[in-house]
Coordinates of C-alpha atoms and ligand atoms in Angstrom, one line a residue:
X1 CA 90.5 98.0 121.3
X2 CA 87.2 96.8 122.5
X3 CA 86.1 96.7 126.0
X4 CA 84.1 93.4 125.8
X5 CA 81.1 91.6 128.1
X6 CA 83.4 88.7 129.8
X7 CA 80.3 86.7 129.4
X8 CA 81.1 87.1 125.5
X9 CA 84.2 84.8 125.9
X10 CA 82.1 82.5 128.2
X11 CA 79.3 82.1 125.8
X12 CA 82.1 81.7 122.3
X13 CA 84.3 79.7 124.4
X14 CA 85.6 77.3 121.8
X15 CA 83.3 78.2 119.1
X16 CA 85.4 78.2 115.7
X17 CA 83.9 80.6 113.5
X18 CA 86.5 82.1 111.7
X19 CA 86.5 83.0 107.5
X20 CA 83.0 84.6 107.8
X21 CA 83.3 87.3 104.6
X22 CA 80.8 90.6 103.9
X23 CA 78.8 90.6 100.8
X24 CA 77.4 94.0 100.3
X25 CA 74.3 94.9 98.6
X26 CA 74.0 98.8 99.2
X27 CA 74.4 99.5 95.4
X28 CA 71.3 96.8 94.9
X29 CA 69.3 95.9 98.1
X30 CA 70.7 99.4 99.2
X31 CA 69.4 101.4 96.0
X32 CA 65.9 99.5 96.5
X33 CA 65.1 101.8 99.3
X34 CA 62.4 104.6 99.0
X35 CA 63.8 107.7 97.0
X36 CA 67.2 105.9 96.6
X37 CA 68.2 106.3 92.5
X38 CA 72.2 106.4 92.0
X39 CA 74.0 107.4 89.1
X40 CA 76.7 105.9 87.3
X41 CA 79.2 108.0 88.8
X42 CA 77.2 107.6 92.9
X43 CA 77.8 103.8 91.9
X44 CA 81.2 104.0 90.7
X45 CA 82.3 106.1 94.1
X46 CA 80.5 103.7 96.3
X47 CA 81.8 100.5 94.6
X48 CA 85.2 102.0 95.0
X49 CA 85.1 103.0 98.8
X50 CA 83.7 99.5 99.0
X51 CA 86.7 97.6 97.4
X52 CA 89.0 100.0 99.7
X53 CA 87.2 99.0 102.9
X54 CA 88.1 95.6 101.9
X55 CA 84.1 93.5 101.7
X56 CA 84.5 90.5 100.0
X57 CA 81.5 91.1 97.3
X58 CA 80.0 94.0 95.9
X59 CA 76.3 93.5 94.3
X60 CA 76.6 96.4 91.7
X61 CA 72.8 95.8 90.5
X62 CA 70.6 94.4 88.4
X63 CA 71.7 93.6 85.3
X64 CA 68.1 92.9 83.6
X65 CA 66.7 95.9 84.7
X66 CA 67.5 97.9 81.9
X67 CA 70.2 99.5 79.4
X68 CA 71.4 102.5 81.7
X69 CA 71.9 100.1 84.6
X70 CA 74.3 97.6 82.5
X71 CA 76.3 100.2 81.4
X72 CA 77.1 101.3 84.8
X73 CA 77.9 97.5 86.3
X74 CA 80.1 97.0 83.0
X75 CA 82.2 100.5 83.9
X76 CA 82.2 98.6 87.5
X77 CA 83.4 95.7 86.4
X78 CA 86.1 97.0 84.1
X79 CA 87.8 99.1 87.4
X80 CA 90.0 96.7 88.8
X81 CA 88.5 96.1 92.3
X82 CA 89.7 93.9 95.3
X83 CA 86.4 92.8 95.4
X84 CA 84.4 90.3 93.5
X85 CA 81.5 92.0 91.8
X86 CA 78.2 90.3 90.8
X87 CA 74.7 91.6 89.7
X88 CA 71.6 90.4 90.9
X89 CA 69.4 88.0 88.5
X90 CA 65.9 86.4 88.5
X91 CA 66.3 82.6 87.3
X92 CA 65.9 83.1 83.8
X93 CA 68.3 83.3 80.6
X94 CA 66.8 86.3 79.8
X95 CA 67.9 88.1 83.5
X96 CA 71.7 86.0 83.3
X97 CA 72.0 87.0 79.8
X98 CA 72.2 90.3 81.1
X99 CA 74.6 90.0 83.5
X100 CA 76.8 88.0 80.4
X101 CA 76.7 90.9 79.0
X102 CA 77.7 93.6 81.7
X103 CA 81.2 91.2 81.5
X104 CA 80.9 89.9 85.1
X105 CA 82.1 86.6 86.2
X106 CA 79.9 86.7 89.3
X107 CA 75.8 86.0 89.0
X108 CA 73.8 86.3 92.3
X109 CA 70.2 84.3 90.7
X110 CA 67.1 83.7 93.1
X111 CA 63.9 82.1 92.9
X112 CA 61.2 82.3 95.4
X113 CA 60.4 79.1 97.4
X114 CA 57.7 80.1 100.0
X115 CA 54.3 78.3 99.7
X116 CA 53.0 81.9 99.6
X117 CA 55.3 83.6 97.2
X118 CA 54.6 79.8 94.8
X119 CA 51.0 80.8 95.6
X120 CA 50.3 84.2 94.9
X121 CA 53.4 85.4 93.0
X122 CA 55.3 83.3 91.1
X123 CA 51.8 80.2 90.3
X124 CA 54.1 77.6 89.8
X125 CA 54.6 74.0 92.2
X126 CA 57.4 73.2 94.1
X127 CA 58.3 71.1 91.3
X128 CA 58.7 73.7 89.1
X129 CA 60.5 75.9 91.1
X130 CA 62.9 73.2 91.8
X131 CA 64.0 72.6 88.0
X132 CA 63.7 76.8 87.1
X133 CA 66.4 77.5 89.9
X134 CA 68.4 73.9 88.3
X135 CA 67.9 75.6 84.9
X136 CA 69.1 78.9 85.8
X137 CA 72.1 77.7 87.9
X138 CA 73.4 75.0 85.2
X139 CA 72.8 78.0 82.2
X140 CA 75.2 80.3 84.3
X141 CA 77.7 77.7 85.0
X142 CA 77.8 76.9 81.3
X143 CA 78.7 80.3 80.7
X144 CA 81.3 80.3 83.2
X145 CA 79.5 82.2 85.5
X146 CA 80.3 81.6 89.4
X147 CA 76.7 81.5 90.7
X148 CA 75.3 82.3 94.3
X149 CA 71.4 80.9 94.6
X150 CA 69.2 82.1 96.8
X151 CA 65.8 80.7 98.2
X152 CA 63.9 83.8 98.3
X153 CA 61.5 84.0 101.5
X154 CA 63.6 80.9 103.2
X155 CA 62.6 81.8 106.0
X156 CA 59.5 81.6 105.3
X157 CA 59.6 77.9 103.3
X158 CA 59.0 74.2 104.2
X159 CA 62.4 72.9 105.5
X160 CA 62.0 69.7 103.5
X161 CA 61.4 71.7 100.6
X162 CA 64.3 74.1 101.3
X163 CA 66.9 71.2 102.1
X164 CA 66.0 70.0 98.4
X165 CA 66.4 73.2 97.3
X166 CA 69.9 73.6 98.3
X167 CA 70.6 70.2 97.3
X168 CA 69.7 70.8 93.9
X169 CA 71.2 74.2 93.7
X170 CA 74.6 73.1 95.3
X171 CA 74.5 69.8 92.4
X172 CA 73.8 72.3 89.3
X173 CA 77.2 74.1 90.5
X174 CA 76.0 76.8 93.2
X175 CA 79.3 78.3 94.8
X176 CA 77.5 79.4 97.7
X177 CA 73.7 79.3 98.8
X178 CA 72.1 82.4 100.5
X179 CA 69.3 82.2 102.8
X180 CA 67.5 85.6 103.0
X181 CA 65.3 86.5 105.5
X182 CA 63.2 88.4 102.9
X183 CA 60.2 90.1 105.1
X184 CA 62.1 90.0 108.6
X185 CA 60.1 87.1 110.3
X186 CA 62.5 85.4 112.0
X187 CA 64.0 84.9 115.7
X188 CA 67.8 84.7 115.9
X189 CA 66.9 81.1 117.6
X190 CA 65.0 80.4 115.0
X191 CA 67.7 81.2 112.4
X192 CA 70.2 78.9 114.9
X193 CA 68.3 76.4 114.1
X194 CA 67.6 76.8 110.3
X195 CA 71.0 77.4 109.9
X196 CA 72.2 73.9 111.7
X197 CA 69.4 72.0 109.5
X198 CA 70.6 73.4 106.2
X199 CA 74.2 72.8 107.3
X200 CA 73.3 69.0 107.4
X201 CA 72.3 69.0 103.5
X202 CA 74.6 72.0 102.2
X203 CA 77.8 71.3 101.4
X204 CA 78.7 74.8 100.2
X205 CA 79.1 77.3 101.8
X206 CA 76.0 79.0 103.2
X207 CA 75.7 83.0 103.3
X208 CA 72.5 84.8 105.2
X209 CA 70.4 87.7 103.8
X210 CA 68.5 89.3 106.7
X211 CA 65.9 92.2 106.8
X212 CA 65.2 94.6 109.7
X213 CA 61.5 94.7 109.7
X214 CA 61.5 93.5 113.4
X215 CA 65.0 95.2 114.0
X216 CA 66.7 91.6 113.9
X217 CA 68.7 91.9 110.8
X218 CA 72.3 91.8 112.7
X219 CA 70.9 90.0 115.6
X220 CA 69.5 87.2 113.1
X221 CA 73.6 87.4 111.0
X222 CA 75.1 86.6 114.6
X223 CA 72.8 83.4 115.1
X224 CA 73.2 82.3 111.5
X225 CA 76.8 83.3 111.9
X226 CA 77.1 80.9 115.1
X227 CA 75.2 78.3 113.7
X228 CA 77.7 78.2 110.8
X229 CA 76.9 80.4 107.8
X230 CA 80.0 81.9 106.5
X231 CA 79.1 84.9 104.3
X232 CA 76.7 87.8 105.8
X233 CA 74.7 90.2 103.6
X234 CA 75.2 94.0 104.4
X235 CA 74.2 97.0 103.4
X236 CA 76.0 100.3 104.9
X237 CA 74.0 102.2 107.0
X238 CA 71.4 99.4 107.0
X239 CA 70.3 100.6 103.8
X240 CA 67.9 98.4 102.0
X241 CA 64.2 97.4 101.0
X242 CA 62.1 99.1 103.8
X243 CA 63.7 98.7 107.2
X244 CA 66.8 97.3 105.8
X245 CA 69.4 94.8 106.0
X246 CA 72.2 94.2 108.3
X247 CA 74.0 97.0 108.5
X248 CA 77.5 96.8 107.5
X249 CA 79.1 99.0 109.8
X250 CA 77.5 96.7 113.1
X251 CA 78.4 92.9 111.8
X252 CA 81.9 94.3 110.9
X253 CA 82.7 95.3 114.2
X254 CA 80.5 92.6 115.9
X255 CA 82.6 90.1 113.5
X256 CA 85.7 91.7 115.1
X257 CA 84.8 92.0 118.5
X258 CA 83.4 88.6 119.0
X259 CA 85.1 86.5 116.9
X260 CA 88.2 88.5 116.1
X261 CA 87.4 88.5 112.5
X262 CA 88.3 91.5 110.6
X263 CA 85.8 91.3 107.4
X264 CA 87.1 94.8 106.6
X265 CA 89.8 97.5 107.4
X266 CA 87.7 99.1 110.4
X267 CA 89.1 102.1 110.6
X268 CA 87.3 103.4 106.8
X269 CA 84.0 102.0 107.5
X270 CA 83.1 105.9 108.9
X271 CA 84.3 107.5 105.9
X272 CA 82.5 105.0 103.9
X273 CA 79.1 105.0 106.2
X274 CA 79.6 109.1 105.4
X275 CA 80.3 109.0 102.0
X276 CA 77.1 106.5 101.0
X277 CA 74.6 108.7 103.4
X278 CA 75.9 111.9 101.5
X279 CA 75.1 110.4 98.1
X280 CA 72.1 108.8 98.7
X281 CA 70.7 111.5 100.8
X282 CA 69.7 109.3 103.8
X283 CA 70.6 110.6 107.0
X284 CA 72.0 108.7 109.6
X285 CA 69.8 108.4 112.8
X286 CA 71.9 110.1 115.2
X287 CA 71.8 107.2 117.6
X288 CA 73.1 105.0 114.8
X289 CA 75.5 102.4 116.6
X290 CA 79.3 102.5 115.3
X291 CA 78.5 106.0 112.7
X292 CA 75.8 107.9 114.5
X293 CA 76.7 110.9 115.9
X294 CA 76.1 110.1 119.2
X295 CA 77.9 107.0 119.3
X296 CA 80.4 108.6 121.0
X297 CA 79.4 111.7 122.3
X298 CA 78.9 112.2 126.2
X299 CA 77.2 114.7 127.5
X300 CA 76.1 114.1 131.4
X301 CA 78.5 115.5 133.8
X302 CA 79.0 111.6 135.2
X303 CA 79.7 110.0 131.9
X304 CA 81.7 112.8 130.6
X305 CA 84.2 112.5 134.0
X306 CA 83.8 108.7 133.5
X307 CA 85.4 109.1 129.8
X308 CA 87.6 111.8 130.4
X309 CA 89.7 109.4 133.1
X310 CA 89.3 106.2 131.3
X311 CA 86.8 105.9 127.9
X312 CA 86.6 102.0 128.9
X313 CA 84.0 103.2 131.4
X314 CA 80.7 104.1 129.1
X315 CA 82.4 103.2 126.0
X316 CA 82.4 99.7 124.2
X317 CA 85.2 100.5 122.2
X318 CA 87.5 103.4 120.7
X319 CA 85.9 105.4 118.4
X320 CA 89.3 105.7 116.4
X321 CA 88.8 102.1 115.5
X322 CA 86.1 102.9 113.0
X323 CA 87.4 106.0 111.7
X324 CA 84.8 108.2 114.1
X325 CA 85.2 110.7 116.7
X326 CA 84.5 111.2 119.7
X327 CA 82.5 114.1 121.1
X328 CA 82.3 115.7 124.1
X329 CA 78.5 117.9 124.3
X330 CA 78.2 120.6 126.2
X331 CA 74.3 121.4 126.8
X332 CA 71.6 120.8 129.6
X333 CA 73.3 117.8 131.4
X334 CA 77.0 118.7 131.4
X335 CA 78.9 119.6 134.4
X336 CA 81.8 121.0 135.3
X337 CA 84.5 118.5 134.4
X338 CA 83.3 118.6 130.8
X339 CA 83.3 122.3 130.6
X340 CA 86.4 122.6 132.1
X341 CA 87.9 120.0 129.7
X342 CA 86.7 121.7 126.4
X343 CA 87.5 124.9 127.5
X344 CA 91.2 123.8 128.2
X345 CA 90.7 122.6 124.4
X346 CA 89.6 125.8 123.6
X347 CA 93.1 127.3 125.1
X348 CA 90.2 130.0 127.2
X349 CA 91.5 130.4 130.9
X350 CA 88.3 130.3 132.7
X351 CA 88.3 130.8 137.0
X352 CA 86.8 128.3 139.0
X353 CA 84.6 129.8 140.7
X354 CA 83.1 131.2 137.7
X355 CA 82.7 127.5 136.6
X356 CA 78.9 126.8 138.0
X357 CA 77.5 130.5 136.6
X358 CA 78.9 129.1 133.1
X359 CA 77.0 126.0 133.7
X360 CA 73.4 128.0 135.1
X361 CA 73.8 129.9 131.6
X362 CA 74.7 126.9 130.1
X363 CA 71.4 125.0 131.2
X364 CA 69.6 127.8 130.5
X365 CA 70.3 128.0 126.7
X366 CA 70.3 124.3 126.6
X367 CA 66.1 124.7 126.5
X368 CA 64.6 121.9 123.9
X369 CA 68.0 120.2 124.0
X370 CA 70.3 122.7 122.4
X371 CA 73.7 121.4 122.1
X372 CA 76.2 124.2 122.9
X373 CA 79.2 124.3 120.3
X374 CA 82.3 125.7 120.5
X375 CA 82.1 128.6 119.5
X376 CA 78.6 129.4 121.4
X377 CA 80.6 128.1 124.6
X378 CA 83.3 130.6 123.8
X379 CA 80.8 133.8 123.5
X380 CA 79.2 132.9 126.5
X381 CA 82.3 132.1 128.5
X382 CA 83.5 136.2 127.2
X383 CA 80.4 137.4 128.5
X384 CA 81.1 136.1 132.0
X385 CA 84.7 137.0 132.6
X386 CA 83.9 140.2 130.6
X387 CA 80.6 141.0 132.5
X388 CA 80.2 144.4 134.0
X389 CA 80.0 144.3 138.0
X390 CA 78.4 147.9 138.4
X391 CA 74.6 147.3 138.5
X392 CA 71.8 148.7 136.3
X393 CA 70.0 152.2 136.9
X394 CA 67.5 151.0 134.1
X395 CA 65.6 147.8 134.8
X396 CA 64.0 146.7 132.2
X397 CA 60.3 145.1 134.0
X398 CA 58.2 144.6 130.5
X399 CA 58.7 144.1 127.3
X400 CA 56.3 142.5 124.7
X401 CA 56.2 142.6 120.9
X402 CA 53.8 142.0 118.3
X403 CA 54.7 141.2 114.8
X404 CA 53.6 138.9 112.1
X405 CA 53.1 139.2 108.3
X406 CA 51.4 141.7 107.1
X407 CA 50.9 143.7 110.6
X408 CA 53.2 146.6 111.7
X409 CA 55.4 145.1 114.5
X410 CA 54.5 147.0 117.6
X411 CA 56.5 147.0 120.8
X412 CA 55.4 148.0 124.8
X413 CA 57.8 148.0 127.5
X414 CA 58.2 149.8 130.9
X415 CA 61.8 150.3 132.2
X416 CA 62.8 151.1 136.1
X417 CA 65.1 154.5 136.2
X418 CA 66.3 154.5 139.5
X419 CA 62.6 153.2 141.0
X420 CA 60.5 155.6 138.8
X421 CA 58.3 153.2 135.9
X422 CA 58.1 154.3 132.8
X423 CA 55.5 152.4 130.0
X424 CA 56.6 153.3 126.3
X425 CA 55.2 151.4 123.0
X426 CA 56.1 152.3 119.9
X427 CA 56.0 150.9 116.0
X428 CA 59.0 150.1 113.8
X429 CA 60.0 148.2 110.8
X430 CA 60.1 144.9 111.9
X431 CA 60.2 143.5 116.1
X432 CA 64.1 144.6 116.6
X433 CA 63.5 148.4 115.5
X434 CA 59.8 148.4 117.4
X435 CA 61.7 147.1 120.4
X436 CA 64.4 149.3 120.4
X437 CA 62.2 152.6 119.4
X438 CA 60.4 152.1 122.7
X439 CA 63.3 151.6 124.6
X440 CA 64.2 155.3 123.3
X441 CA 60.5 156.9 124.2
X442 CA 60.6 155.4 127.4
X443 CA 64.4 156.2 128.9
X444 CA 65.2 159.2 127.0
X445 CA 64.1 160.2 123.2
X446 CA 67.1 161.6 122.5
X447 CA 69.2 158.4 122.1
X448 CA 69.9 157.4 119.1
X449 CA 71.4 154.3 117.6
X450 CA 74.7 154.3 115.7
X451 CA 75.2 150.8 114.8
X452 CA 73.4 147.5 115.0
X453 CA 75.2 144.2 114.5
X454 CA 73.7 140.9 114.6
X455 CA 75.2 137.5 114.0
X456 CA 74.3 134.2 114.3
X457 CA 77.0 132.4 116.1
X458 CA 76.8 129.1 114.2
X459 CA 74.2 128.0 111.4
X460 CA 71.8 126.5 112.2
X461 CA 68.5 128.3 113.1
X462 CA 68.6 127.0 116.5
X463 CA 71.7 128.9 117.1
X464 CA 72.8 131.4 119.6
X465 CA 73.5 134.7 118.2
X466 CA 75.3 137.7 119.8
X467 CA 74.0 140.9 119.1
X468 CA 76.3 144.1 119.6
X469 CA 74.6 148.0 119.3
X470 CA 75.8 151.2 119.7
X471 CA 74.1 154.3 120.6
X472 CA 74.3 158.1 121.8
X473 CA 72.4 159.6 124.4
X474 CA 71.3 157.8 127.0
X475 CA 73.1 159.8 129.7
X476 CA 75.3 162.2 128.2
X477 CA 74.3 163.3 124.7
X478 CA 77.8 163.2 123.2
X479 CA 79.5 159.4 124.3
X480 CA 78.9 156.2 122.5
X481 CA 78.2 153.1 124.3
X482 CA 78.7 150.1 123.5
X483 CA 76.6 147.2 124.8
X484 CA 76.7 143.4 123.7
X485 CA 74.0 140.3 124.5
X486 CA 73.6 136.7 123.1
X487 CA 71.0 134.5 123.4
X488 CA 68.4 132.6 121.3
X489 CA 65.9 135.2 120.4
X490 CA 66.9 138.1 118.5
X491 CA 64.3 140.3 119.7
X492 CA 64.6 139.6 122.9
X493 CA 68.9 139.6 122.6
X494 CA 68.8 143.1 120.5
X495 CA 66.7 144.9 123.6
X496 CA 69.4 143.1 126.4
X497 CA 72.0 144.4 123.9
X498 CA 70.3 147.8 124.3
X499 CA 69.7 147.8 127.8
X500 CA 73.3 147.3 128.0
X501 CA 74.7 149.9 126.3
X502 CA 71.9 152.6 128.4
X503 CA 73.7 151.4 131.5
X504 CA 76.7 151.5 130.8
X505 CA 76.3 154.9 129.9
X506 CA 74.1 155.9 132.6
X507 CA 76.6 153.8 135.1
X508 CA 79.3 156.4 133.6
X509 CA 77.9 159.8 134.0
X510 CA 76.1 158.8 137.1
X511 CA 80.0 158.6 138.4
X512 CA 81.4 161.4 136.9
Ligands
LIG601 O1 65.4 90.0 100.4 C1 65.6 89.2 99.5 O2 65.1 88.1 99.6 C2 66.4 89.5 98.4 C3 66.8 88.4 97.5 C4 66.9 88.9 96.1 C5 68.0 87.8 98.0 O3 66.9 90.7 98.4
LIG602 ZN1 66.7 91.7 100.3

């Protein structure tokens, strides 16, 4: 379901793109990327959650580039996919030759055509360019090859020049001419345009490469797409040489929700956008559209209530339909309907009216923007309805440490017992036991400390933890007591812990 712009259907009224297919190049544009080297079986596992989501072509490589690689796009070719699989090739024998021999029926060959890649790369005239790409194409046709040419740096070549090019490609047997946007340079207009003049000379059909050095990759697609180019490059996760090409994940769904095309079964391109950022070891930004983890998470209190009664309102679509969820955060902007709602999740009955204390706590843990998870929400939601109503007769007023590496971790503080002040510092092995030795000297040295339990309530090191201590002798020199604090630091949560357990023991006797 997608809750579309009605200005879309305005602006596509009538427009008859339909048949636009996905060719993807994360295993070779993809694998060009900074730090990005895949094995034989990353490749295999990637081609194969490729062919399940359904693209039309998978670039496995490139063939010439050496043994190791050939062996790993002949195992791909030999599994059987749904889609066709090609390897990348410059225009020479030498490069198709290799991809002859990696068994593939499918050669993608390119040539620049830029005055400044002729100039200052490749030294050769127009003229020459003209009858290496002719060369190239009619030695792969010969060998039965089905060819896709591209005009590297299109975007950046004399239209007359590139009209010729496409003319010659498409009459040495090209199946389907790619125009790449190879540095990023140009303005989805601009590609409008382009497209519509190449679609005057270019009788096959025409498929778009476009990079995301000025963030136009899928922006640039859509024009070309609209103009009538009817294959798109893609890599998942927008993988690809620097910035990247068109991510996958966004013309898929753009494909679907504008023009009703469905280039790909939808609902595995998160598993696949998941799978490829595990194995390559890029991350994906959290704001990602369509995969990113916030894509669908909500965490004001007005959003959240918006979504919770109807996800149409700050959602463009479900997330189900692209194999994602949805996540409701709890942290410095939630209110109560969203706290309410995930601890109804949660199965915790909460009170009302203990609703906005849970959210001051809430906000104040949220410092730096700390999500609260579940199972933080769920300790500090126990430590309201479980909080004791009786008062302190120890305030703690002060308490500093200092610690560091090779120092003895030295603590100060001064308590309040029952308005007297008392200032205490002592040393210990490490903050916690500096911290909680002074708490001794200065309420009463004969308290000792029975147990000391610390854990961290989820992993990461940003994470709340709950610290739980027992000791003897605060009030009465015989009786334990318990006392229990989370929060952020664990110096600072081991002394509230303490401070606890003094009053509840003090609370005790002082009512006995
Ligand atoms: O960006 C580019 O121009 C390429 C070509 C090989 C198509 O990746
Ligand atoms: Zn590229």
């Amino acid at each position: 379901m997608i809750y579309d712009s009605q200005y879309n259907r305005l602006a596509l009224l009538g427009n008859d793109v339909r048949d636009v297919t996905l060719f993807d190049t994360t295993l070779r544009d993809g694998e060009q990327a900074p730090g990005i080297a895949l094995s034989r079986d990353d490749k295999v596992r990637i081609a194969s959650a490729l062919s399940d989501l359904g693209v039309d072509v998978i670039e496995v490589g490139f063939a010439a580039s050496g043994d190791t690689e050939r062996g790993i796009i002949k195992s791909i070719a030999s599994m059987g996919l749904s889609s066709e699989v090609c390897s990348l090739a410059r225009s020479t024998k030498r490069d198709i030759d290799a991809v002859i021999e990696c068994d593939l029926g499918y050669v993608h060959t390119f040539l620049a055509t830029s005055d400044i890649h002729l100039r200052y790369k490749l030294k050769m005239t127009r003229e020459e360019v003209r009858a290496r790409a002719v060369d190239a194409i009619e030695y792969a046709r010969s060998h039965g090859l089905k060819v896709q040419f591209s005009c590297e740096d299109a975007t950046r070549t004399d239209l007359d020049f590139l009209k010729e090019m496409h003319i010659a490609a498409q009459d040495a047997g090209a199946s389907v001419i790619n125009v790449p946007d190879t540095v990023g340079v140009i303005y989805p207009s601009a590609m409008t345009y382009l497209i519509g003049e190449l679609a005057k000379v270019t009788k096959v059909p025409i498929a778009v490469h476009c990079h995301n050095d000025m963030g136009l990759a899928v922006a640039n697609s859509f024009a070309a797409v609209a103009a009538g180019a009817r294959q798109v490059h893609v890599c998942v996760n927008g993988l690809g040489e620097r910035t990247g090409n068109a991510a996958l994940e966004e013309m898929a769904l753009g494909l679907y929700a504008n023009f009703g095309i469905e280039a790909v079964d939808l609902s595995k391109i998160g598993s696949t956008s998941r799978l490829v950022s595990r194995i390559t070891g890029y991350p994906i930004a959290y704001n990602k559209p369509i995969v990113g983890r916030n894509a669908f998470a909500h965490e004001s209190g007005i959003h959240v209530h918006g979504v919770l009664n109807n996800a149409a309102t700050y959602e463009a679509f479900r997330p189900e339909l692209v194999g994602v969820d949805r996540h409701i955060v709890i942290g410095k902007h939630s209110g109560a309907h969203s706290v309410k709602d995930r601890l109804n999740e949660l199965k915790i009955k909460f009170p009302d009216e203990k609703i906005p204390e849970l959210l001051a706590k809430i906000k104040d843990l949220a410092v730096g923007g700390k999500e609260i998870d579940d199972a933080e929400l769920m300790v500090i939601a126990d430590h309201i309805l479980w909080k004791r109503e009786d008062g302190d007769h120890v305030k703690l007023e002060e308490f500093a440490v200092f610690t560091g590496k090779g120092v003895t971790a030295t603590a100060t503080v001064t308590v309040n017992i029952d308005g007297k002040k008392r200032t205490s510092s002592n040393t210990g092995n490490g903050p916690v036991d500096a911290a909680i030795k002074a708490i001794r000297c200065a309420v009463n040295e004969k308290i000792t400390l029975e147990e000391y339990k610390l854990s961290a309530i989820t992993g990461g090191s940003d994470s709340l933890c709950e610290v739980t201590v027992v000791i003897k002798g605060a009030f009465d020199e015989s009786r334990l007591s318990v006392g229990k604090a989370y929060g952020l630091d664990i110096v600072a949560t081991s002394v509230d812990a303490t401070m606890e357990a003094i009053n509840k023991d003090y609370n005790r006797g002082m009512r006995e």
